[in-house]
Coordinates of C-alpha atoms and ligand atoms in Angstrom, one line a residue:
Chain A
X1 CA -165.2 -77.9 -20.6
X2 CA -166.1 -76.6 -17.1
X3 CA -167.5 -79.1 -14.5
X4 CA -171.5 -78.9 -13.9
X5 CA -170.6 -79.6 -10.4
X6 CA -167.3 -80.3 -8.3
X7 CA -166.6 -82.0 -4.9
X8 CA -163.0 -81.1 -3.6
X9 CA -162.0 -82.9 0.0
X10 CA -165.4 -84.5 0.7
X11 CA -165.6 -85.4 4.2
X12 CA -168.0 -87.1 6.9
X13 CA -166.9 -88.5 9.5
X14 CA -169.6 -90.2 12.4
X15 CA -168.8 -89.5 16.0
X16 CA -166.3 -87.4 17.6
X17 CA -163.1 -88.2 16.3
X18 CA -159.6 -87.9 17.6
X19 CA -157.2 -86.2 15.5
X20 CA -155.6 -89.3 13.9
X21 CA -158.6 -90.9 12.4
X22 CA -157.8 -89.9 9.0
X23 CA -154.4 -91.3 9.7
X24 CA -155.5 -94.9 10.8
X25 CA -158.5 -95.3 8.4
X26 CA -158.3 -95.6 4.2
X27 CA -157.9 -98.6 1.9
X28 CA -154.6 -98.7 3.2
X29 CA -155.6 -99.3 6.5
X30 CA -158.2 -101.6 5.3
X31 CA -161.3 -100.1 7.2
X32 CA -162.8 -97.1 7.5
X33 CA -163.2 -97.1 11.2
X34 CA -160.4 -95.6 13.7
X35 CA -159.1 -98.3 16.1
X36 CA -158.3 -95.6 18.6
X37 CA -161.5 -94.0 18.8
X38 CA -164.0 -95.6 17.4
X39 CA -165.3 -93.0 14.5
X40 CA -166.2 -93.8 11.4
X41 CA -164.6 -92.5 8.1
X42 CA -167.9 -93.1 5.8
X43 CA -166.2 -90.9 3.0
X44 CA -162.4 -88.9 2.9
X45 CA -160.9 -86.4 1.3
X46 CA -163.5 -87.5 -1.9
X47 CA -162.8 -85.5 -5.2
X48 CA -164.2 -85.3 -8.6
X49 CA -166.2 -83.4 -11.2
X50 CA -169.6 -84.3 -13.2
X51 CA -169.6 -82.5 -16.8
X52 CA -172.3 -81.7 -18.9
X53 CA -174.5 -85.0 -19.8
X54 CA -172.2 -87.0 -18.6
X55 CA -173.0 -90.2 -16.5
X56 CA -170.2 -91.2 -13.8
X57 CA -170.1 -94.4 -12.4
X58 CA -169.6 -95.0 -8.4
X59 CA -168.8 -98.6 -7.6
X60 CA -167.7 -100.4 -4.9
X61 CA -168.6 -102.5 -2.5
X62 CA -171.2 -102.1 0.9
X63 CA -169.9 -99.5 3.4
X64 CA -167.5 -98.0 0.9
X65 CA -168.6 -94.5 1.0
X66 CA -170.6 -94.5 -2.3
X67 CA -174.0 -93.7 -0.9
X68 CA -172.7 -91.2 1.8
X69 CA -171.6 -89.5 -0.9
X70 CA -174.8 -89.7 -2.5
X71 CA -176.6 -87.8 0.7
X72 CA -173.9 -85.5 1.2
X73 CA -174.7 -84.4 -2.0
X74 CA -178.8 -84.1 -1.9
X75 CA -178.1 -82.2 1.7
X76 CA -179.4 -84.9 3.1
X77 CA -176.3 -85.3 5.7
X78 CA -174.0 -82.5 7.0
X79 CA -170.8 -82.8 5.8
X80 CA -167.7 -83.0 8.0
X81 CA -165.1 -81.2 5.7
X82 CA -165.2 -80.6 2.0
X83 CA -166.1 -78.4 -0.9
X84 CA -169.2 -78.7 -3.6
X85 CA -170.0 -76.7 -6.3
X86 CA -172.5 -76.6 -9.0
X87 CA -173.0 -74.2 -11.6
X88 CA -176.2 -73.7 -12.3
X89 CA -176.7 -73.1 -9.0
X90 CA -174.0 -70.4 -8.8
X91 CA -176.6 -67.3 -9.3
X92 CA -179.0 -68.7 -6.0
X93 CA -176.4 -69.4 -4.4
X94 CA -175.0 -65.8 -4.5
X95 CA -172.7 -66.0 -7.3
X96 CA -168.8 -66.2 -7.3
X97 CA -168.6 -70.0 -7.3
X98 CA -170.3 -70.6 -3.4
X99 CA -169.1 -73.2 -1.3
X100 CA -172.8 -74.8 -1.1
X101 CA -172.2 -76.5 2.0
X102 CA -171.4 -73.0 3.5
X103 CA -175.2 -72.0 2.6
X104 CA -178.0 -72.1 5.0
X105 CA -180.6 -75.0 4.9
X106 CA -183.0 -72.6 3.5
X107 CA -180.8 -72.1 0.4
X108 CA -179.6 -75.7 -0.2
X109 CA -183.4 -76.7 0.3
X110 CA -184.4 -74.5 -2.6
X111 CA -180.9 -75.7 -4.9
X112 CA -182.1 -79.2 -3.9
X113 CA -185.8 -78.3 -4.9
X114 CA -184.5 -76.8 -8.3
X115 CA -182.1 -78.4 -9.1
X116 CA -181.7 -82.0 -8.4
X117 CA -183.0 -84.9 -8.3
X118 CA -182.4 -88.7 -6.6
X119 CA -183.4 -91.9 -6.8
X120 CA -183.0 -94.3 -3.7
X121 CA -182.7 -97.9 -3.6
X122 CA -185.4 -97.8 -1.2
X123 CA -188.4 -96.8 -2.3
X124 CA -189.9 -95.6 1.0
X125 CA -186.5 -92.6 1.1
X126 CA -187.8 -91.0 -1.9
X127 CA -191.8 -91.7 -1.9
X128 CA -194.7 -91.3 0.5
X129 CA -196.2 -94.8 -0.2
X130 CA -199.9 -93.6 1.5
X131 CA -200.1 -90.7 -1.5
X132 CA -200.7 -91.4 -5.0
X133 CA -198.3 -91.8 -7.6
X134 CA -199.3 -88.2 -9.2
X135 CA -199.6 -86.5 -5.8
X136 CA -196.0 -88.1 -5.1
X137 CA -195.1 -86.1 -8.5
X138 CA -197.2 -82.9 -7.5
X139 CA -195.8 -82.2 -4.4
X140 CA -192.1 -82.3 -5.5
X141 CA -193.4 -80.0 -8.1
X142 CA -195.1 -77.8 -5.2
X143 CA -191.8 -77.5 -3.1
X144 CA -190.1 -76.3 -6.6
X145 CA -192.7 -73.7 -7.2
X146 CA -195.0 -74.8 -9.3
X147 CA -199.0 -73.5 -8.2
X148 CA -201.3 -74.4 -11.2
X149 CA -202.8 -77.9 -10.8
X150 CA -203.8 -77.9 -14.2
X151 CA -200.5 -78.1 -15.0
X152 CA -199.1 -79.7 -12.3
X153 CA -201.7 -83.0 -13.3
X154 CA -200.7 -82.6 -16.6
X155 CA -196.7 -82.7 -16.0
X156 CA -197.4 -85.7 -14.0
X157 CA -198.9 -87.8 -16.4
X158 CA -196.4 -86.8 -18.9
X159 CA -194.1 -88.0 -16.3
X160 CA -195.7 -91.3 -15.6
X161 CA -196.1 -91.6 -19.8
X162 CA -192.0 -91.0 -20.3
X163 CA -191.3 -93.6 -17.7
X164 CA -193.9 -96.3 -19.1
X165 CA -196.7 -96.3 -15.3
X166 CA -199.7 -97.0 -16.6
X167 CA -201.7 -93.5 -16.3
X168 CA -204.6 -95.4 -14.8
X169 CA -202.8 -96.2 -11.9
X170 CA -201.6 -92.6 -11.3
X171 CA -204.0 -91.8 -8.6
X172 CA -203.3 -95.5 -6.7
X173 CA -200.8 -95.0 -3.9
X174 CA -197.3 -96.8 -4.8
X175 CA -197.5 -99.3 -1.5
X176 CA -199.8 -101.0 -4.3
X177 CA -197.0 -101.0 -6.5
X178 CA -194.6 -103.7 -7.5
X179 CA -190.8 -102.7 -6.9
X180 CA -190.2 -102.2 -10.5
X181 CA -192.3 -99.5 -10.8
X182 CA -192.2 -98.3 -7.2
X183 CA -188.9 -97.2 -8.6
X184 CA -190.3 -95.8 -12.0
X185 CA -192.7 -93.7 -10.0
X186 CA -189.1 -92.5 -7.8
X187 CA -187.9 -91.7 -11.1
X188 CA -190.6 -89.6 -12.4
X189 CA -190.6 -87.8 -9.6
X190 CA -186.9 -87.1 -9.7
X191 CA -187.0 -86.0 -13.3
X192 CA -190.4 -83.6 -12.7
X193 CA -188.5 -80.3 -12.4
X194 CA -185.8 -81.3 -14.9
X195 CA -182.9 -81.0 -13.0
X196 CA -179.4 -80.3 -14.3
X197 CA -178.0 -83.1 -11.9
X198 CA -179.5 -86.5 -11.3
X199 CA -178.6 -88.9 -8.3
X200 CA -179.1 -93.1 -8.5
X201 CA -178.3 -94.6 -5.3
X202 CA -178.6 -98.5 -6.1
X203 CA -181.9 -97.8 -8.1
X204 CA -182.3 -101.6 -9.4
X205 CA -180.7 -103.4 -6.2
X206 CA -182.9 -106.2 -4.9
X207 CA -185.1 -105.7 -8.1
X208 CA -185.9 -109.2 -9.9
X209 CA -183.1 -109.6 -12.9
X210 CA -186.1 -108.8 -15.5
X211 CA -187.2 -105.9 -13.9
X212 CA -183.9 -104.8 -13.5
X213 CA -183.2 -105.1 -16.5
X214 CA -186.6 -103.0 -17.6
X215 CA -185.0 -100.6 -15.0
X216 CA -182.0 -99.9 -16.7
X217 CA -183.4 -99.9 -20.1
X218 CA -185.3 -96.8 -19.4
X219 CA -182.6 -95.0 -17.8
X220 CA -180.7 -95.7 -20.7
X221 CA -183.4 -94.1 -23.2
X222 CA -184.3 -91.5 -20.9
X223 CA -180.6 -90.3 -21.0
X224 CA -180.1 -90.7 -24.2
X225 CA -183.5 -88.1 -24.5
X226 CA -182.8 -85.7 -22.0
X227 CA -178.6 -85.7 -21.4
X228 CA -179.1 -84.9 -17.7
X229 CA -175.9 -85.2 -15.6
X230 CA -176.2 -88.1 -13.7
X231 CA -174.1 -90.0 -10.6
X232 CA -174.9 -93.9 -11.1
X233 CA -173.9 -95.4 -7.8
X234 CA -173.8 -98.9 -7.8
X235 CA -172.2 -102.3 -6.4
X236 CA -172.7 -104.1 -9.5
X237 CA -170.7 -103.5 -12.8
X238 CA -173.1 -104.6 -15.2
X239 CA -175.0 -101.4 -14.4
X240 CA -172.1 -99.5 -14.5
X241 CA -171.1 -100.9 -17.6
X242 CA -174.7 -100.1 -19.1
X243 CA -175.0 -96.6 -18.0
X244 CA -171.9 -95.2 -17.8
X245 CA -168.9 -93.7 -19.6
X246 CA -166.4 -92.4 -16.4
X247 CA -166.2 -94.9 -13.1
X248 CA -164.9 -94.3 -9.8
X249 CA -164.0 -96.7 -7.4
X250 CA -163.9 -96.5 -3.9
X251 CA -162.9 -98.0 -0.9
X252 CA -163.3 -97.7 2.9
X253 CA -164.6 -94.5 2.3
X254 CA -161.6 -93.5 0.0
X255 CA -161.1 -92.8 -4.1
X256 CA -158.8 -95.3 -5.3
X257 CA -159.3 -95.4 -9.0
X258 CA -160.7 -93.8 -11.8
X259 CA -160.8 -94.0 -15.0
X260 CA -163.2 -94.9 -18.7
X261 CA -165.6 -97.0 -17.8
X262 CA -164.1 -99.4 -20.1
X263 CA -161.0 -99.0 -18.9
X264 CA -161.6 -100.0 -15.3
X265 CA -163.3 -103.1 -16.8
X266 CA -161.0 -104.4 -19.0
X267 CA -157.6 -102.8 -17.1
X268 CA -158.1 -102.4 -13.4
X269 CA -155.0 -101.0 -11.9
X270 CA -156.1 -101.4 -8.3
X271 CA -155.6 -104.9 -6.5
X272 CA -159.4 -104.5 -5.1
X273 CA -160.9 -103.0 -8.8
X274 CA -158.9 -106.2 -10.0
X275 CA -160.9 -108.4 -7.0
X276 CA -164.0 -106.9 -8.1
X277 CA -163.9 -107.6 -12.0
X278 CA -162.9 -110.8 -11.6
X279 CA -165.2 -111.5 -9.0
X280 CA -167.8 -110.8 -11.9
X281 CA -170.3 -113.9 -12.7
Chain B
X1 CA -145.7 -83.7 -34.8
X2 CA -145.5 -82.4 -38.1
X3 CA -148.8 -82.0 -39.5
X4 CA -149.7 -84.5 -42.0
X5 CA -149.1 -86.9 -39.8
X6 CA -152.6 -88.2 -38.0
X7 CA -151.1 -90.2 -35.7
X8 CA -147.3 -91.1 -34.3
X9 CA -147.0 -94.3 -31.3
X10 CA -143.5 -93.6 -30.1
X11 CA -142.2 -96.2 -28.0
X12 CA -145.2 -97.6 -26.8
X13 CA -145.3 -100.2 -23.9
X14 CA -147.9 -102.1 -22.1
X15 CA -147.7 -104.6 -18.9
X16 CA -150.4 -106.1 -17.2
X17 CA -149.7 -106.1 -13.2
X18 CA -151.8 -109.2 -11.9
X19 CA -152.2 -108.3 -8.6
X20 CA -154.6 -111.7 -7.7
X21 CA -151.7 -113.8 -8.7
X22 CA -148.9 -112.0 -6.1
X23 CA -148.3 -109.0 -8.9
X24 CA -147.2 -111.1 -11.1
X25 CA -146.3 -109.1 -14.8
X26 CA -147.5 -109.6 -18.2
X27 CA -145.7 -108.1 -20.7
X28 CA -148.7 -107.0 -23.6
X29 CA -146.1 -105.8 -25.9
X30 CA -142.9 -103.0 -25.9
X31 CA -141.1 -100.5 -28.1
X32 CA -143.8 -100.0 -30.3
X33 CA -143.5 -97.2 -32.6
X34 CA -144.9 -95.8 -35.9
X35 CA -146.5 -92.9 -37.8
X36 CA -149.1 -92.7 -39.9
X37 CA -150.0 -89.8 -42.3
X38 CA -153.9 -88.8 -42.6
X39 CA -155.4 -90.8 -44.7
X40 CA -153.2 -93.9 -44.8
X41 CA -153.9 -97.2 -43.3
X42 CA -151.5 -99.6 -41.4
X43 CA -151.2 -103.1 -40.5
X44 CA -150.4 -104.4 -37.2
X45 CA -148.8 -107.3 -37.8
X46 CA -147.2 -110.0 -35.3
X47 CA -147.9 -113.7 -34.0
X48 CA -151.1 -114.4 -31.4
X49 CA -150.2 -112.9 -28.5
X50 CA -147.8 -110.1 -29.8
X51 CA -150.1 -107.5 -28.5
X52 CA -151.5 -106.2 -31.9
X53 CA -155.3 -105.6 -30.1
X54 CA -153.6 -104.7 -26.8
X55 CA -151.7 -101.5 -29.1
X56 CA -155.0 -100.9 -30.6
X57 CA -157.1 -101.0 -27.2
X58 CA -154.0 -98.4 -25.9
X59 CA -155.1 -96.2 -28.7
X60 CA -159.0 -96.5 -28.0
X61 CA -157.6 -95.7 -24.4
X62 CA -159.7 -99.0 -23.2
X63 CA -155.5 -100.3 -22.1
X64 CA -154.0 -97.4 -20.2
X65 CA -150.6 -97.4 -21.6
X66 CA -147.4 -97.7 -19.7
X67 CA -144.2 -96.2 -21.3
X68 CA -144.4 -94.1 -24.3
X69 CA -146.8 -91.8 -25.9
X70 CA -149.4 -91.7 -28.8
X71 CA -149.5 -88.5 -30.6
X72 CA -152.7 -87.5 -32.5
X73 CA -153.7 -84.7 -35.1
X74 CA -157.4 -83.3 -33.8
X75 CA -160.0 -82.2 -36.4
X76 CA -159.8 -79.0 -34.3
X77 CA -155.8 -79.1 -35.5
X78 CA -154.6 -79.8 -31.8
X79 CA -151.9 -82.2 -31.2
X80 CA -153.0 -84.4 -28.3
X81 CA -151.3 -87.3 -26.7
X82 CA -154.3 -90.1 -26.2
X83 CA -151.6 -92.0 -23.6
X84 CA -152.0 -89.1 -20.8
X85 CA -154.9 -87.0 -22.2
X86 CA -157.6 -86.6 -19.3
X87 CA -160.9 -89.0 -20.0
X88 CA -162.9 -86.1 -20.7
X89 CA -160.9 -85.8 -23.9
X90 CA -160.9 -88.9 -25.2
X91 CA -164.6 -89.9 -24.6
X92 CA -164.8 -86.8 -27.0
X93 CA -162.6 -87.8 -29.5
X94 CA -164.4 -91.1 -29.1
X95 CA -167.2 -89.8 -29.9
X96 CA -167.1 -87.5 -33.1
X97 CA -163.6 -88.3 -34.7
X98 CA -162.7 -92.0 -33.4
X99 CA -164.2 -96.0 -34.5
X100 CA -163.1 -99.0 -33.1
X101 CA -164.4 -102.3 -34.5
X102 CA -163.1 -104.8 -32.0
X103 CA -162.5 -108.5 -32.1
X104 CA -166.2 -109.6 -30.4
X105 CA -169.2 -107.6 -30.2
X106 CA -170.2 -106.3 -26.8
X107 CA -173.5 -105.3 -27.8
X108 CA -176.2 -103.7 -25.5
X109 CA -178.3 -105.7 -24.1
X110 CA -182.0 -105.7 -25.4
X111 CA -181.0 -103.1 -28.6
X112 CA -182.0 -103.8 -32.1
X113 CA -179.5 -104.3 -34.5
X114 CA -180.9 -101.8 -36.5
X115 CA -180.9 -99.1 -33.5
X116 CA -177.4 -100.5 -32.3
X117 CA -175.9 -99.2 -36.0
X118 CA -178.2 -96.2 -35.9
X119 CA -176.8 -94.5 -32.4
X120 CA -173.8 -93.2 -33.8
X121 CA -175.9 -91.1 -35.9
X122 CA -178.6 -90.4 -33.5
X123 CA -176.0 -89.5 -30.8
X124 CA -174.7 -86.7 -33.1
X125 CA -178.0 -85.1 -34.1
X126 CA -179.3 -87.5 -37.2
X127 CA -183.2 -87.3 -36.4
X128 CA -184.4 -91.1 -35.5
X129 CA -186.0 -91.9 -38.4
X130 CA -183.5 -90.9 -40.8
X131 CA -181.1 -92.6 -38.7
X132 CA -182.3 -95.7 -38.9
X133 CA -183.0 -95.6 -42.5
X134 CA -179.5 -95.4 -42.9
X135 CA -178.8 -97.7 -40.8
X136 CA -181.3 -100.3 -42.7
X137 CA -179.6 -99.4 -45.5
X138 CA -176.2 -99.8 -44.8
X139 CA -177.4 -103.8 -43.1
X140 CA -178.8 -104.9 -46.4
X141 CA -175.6 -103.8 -48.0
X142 CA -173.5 -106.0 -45.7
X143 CA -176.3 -108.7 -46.4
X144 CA -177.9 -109.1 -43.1
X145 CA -181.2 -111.0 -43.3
X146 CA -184.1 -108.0 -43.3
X147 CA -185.7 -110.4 -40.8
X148 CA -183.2 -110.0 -37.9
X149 CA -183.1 -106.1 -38.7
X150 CA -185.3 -105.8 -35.6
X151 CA -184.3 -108.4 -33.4
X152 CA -181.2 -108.4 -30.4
X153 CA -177.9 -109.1 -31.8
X154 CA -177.0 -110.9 -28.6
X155 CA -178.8 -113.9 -30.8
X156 CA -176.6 -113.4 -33.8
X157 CA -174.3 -115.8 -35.1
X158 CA -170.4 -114.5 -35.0
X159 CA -170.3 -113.1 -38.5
X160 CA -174.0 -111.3 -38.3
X161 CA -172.6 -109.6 -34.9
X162 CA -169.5 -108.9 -36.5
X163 CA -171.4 -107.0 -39.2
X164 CA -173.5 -105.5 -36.8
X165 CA -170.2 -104.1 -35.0
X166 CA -168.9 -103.2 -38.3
X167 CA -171.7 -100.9 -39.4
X168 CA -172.3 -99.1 -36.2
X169 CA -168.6 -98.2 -36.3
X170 CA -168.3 -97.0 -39.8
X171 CA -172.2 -95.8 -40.1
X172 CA -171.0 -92.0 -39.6
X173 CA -167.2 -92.3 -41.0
X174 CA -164.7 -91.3 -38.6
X175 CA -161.7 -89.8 -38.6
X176 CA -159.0 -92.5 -37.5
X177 CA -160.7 -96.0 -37.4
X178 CA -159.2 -99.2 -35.6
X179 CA -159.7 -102.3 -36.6
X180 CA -159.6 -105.6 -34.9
X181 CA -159.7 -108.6 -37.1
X182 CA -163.1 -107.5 -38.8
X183 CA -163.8 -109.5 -41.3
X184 CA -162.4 -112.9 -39.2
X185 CA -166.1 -114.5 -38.8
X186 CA -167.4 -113.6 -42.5
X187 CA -167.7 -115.4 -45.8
X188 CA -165.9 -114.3 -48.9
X189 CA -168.8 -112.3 -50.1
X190 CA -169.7 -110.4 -46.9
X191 CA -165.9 -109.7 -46.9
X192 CA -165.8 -108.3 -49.9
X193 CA -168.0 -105.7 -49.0
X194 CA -166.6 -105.0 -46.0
X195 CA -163.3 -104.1 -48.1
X196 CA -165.3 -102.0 -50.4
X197 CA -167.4 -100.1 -47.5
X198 CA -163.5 -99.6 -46.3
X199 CA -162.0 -98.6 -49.7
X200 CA -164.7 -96.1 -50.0
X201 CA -164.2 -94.7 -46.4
X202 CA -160.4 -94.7 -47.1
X203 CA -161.3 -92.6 -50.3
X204 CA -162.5 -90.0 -48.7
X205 CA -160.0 -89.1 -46.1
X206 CA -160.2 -92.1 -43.1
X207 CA -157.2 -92.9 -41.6
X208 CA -157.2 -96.9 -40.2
X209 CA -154.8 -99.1 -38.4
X210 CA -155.6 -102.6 -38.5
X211 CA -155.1 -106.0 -37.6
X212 CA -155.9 -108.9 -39.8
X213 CA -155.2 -112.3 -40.7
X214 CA -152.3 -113.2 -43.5
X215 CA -154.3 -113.5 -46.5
X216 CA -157.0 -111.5 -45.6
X217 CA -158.3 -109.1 -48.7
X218 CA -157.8 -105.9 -46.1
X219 CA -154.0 -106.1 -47.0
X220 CA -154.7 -104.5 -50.1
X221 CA -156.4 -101.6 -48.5
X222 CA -152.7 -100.5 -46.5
X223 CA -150.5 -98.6 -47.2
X224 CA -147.8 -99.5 -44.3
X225 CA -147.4 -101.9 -42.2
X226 CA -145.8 -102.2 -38.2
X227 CA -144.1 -106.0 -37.0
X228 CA -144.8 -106.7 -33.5
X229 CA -141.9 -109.3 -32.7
X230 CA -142.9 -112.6 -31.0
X231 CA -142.1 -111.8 -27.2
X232 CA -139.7 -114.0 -25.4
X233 CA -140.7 -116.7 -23.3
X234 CA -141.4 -115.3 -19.8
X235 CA -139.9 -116.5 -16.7
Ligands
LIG301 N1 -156.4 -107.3 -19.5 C1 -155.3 -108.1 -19.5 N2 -154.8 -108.5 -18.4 C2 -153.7 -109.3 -18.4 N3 -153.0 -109.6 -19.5 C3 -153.5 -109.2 -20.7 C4 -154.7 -108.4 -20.8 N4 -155.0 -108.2 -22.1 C5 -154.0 -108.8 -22.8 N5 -153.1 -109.4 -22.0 C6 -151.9 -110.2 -22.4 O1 -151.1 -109.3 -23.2 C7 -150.6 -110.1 -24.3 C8 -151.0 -109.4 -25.6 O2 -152.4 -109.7 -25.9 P1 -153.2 -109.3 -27.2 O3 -154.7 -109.7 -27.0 O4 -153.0 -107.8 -27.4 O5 -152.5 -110.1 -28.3 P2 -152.9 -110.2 -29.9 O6 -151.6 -109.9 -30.6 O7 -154.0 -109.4 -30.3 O8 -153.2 -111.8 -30.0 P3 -154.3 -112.5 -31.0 O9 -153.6 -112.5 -32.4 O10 -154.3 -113.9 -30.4 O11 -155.6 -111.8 -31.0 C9 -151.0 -111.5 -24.1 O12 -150.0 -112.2 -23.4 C10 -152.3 -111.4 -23.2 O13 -152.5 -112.6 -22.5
LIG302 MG1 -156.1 -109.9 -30.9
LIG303 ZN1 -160.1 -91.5 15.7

């Protein structure tokens, strides 16, 4: 099976550097800033593929790299080294398997737009709390290319139907929202153009335990529905556990195991995997 | 491999590196070896703590395997080994050729029974509804109250879960089943049909390795059996 998309060497580093960060940072090294000059190493040398329908598990802990990865992948940071590919995108992005972080931003804003889709843990990334749920949903479907507002109404409340908003509040802005569905309205957004690759950064961090749990049950259903290719990223392995079927864990910035998802929870190889599944409540 | 043979574990070995109590080793078991035509059944047999769910969790790939390797015969006619093969193949083996009924149910969270037996099916293409009427069916056969049919199995005492974990693994027959202890947690008359839902598998073409109690009405489902010695004491 060929990958949907592939990251080979991913690489950002913040500040200047000085030609032995790579050397002095890692899980080895136990941090992922260099002691000589002072950069940081927020993801190195990062490597993997997503197939088709699959859902792949991030975990670690805060400051590993996961979300950095996350952005690098939306566009939404410039990378410092490193490789990304993604086949559907192949034909925009001029065919003969592209380098898309060699495009212009004009290009990777329209992949993006087409594309993909993401979820933050904070609401307030990935909405515009003052607009209304459905103009939230409109105007992603806008920058994708859509221009009748018949339709565009009509795929929004289709949208807010699949992930269970009420469709009376679709015209309320989200600030009037609670976080649960703050993040369903994030979601229906992300899914509007149906997008071969989806992105979860945290989605159900610092949600109430119920509403987490409401959360992940429609992530579950939706994926069983629509098999989009989705990144999970996540601290906690309970969500990993629910959602995913591949896991990879890093570490000051670094890969350091991967595996079935199953696997890394009932085998860990890695002295910190090990930490962290035992660590479990 | 020749190729009636489904599946061949050649010197199979397992250790557990604890690395939270100074890399300390566990040996799960070693120099396991056996193979097992297509449409035969084995026994793992050996004293608690031999390793007999540790060599079936190898198999299932949920163990990463040490030493060894474990040869198997896909539908497709390839000869794969499950010890190295990358995780994209075995989540697809997994998911149309492979069951596992382990020891204890992990179920999901906030499923119905009925829906957690009827995703196998689903998963593969069985519209919903017919799904699940199978899957009703196939509950009332293993004698699980109509009532709870609908409710979470997280609820469920050990021998309704282990039903429940029975019938979502065998609900679309696959081709190489393991099984861990299945029928542990049920009365005589649930196990009974558990044997007869096997026998009937086992008819038509399902290859099984298991692992069961002495006595246990599986035995006369096998066909061959493997001894897992009692491991020394370690230092
Ligand atoms: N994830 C693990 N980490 C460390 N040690 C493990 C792990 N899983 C199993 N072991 C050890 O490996 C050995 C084999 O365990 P296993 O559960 O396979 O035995 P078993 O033969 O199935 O026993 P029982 O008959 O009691 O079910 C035991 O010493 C066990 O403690
Ligand atoms: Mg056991
Ligand atoms: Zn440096």
């Amino acid at each position: 099976m060929t990958p949907l998309l592939a990251v080979r060497g991913l690489t950002k580093r913040f500040g200047a550097g000085c030609g032995e960060c790579l050397d002095r940072t890692g899980a080895l090294r136990e941090t992922n800033r260099c002691p000589r000059c002072g950069a940081i190493l927020a993801c190195r040398e990062v490597s993997f593929d997503l197939y088709p329908g699959e859902v792949l598990g991030i975990v670690g802990e805060s400051g590993s790299g996961k979300s950095t990865v996350v952005r690098l992948l939306h566009f939404d940071l410039e990378p410092t080294a490193g490789e990304y590919r993604l086949a559907v995108a192949d034909a925009a992005a001029g065919g003969g398997g592209r380098n898309l972080f060699a495009l212009s931003p004009f290009q990777r804003r329209r992949i993006r737009n087409e594309h993909m889709g993401i979820v933050y843990q904070n609401p307030r990334l990935g909405l515009r709390l003052k607009v209304s749920a459905g103009g939230n949903i409109a105007e992603r479907l806008l920058m994708a290319g859509w221009r009748h507002v018949g339709r565009i109404r009509e795929r929004a409340s289709e949208l807010l139907r699949q992930t269970e908003v009420p469709l009376a509040r679709m015209d309320e802005p989200p600030r009037n929202f609670s976080g649960g569905m703050q993040q369903r309205v994030q979601i229906a957004k992300a899914l509007s153009t149906r997008p071969a690759v989806l992105l979860l950064d945290e989605v159900t961090t610092g949600l109430d335990v119920s509403v987490q749990a409401k959360v992940l049950d429609l992530l579950r259903s939706l994926q069983r529905e629509l098999g989009i290719a989705t990144l999970v990223v996540s601290h906690d392995l309970g969500v990993i556990r629910l959602l995913t079927s591949r896991t990879i864990v890093m570490r000051h910035g670094e890969i350091i195991e991967q595996g079935l998802s199953d696997q890394i929870l009932e085998d860990p190889q890695h002295p910190y995997t090990q930490l962290l599944v035992n660590s479990v409540l | 491999m020749s190729p009636d043979i489904l599946l061949r574990v050649e010197d199979l070995a397992k250790r557990f590196v604890c690395h939270m109590q100074g890399g300390k080793e566990i040996l799960g078991f070693e120099g396991v070896s056996f193979r097992l035509p297509a449409g035969a059944a084995l026994a793992l047999t050996g004293p608690s703590g031999a390793g007999k769910s540790s060599v079936l969790k190898c198999i299932y790939r949920s163990y990463l395997p040490g030493r060894g390797s474990i040869r198997y015969r896909t539908a497709d006619g390839g000869d794969i080994d499950l010890a190295r093969a990358s995780e994209t193949e075995v989540l697809r083996i997994r998911s149309r050729e492979m069951g596992y009924v382990t020891q204890f149910l992990h179920a999901l969270p906030r499923v119905p029974a009925v829906d957690v037996v009827a995703e196998p099916l689903t998963a593969a293409g069985t519209p919903p509804a017919e799904a699940r009427m199978r899957a009703q069916a196939l509950l009332e056969r293993l004698g699980i109250d109509r009532a709870l049919w609908d409710a979470y199995p997280a609820t469920f005492s050990g021998g309704e879960k282990q039903r429940v974990n029975f019938a979502r693994a065998v609900i679309r027959p696959p081709r190489l089943l393991l099984l861990d202890e299945p029928t542990a947690s049920l009365d005589p008359r649930a196990m009974e049909v558990v044997v007869a839902v096997l026998s009937e598998m086992k008819a038509r073409g399902t290859t099984m390795v298991a692992v069961f109690h002495e006595g246990s009405p599986l035995a006369s489902l096998m066909d061959d059996g493997c001894a897992l010695p009692a491991k020394e004491p370690q230092r």
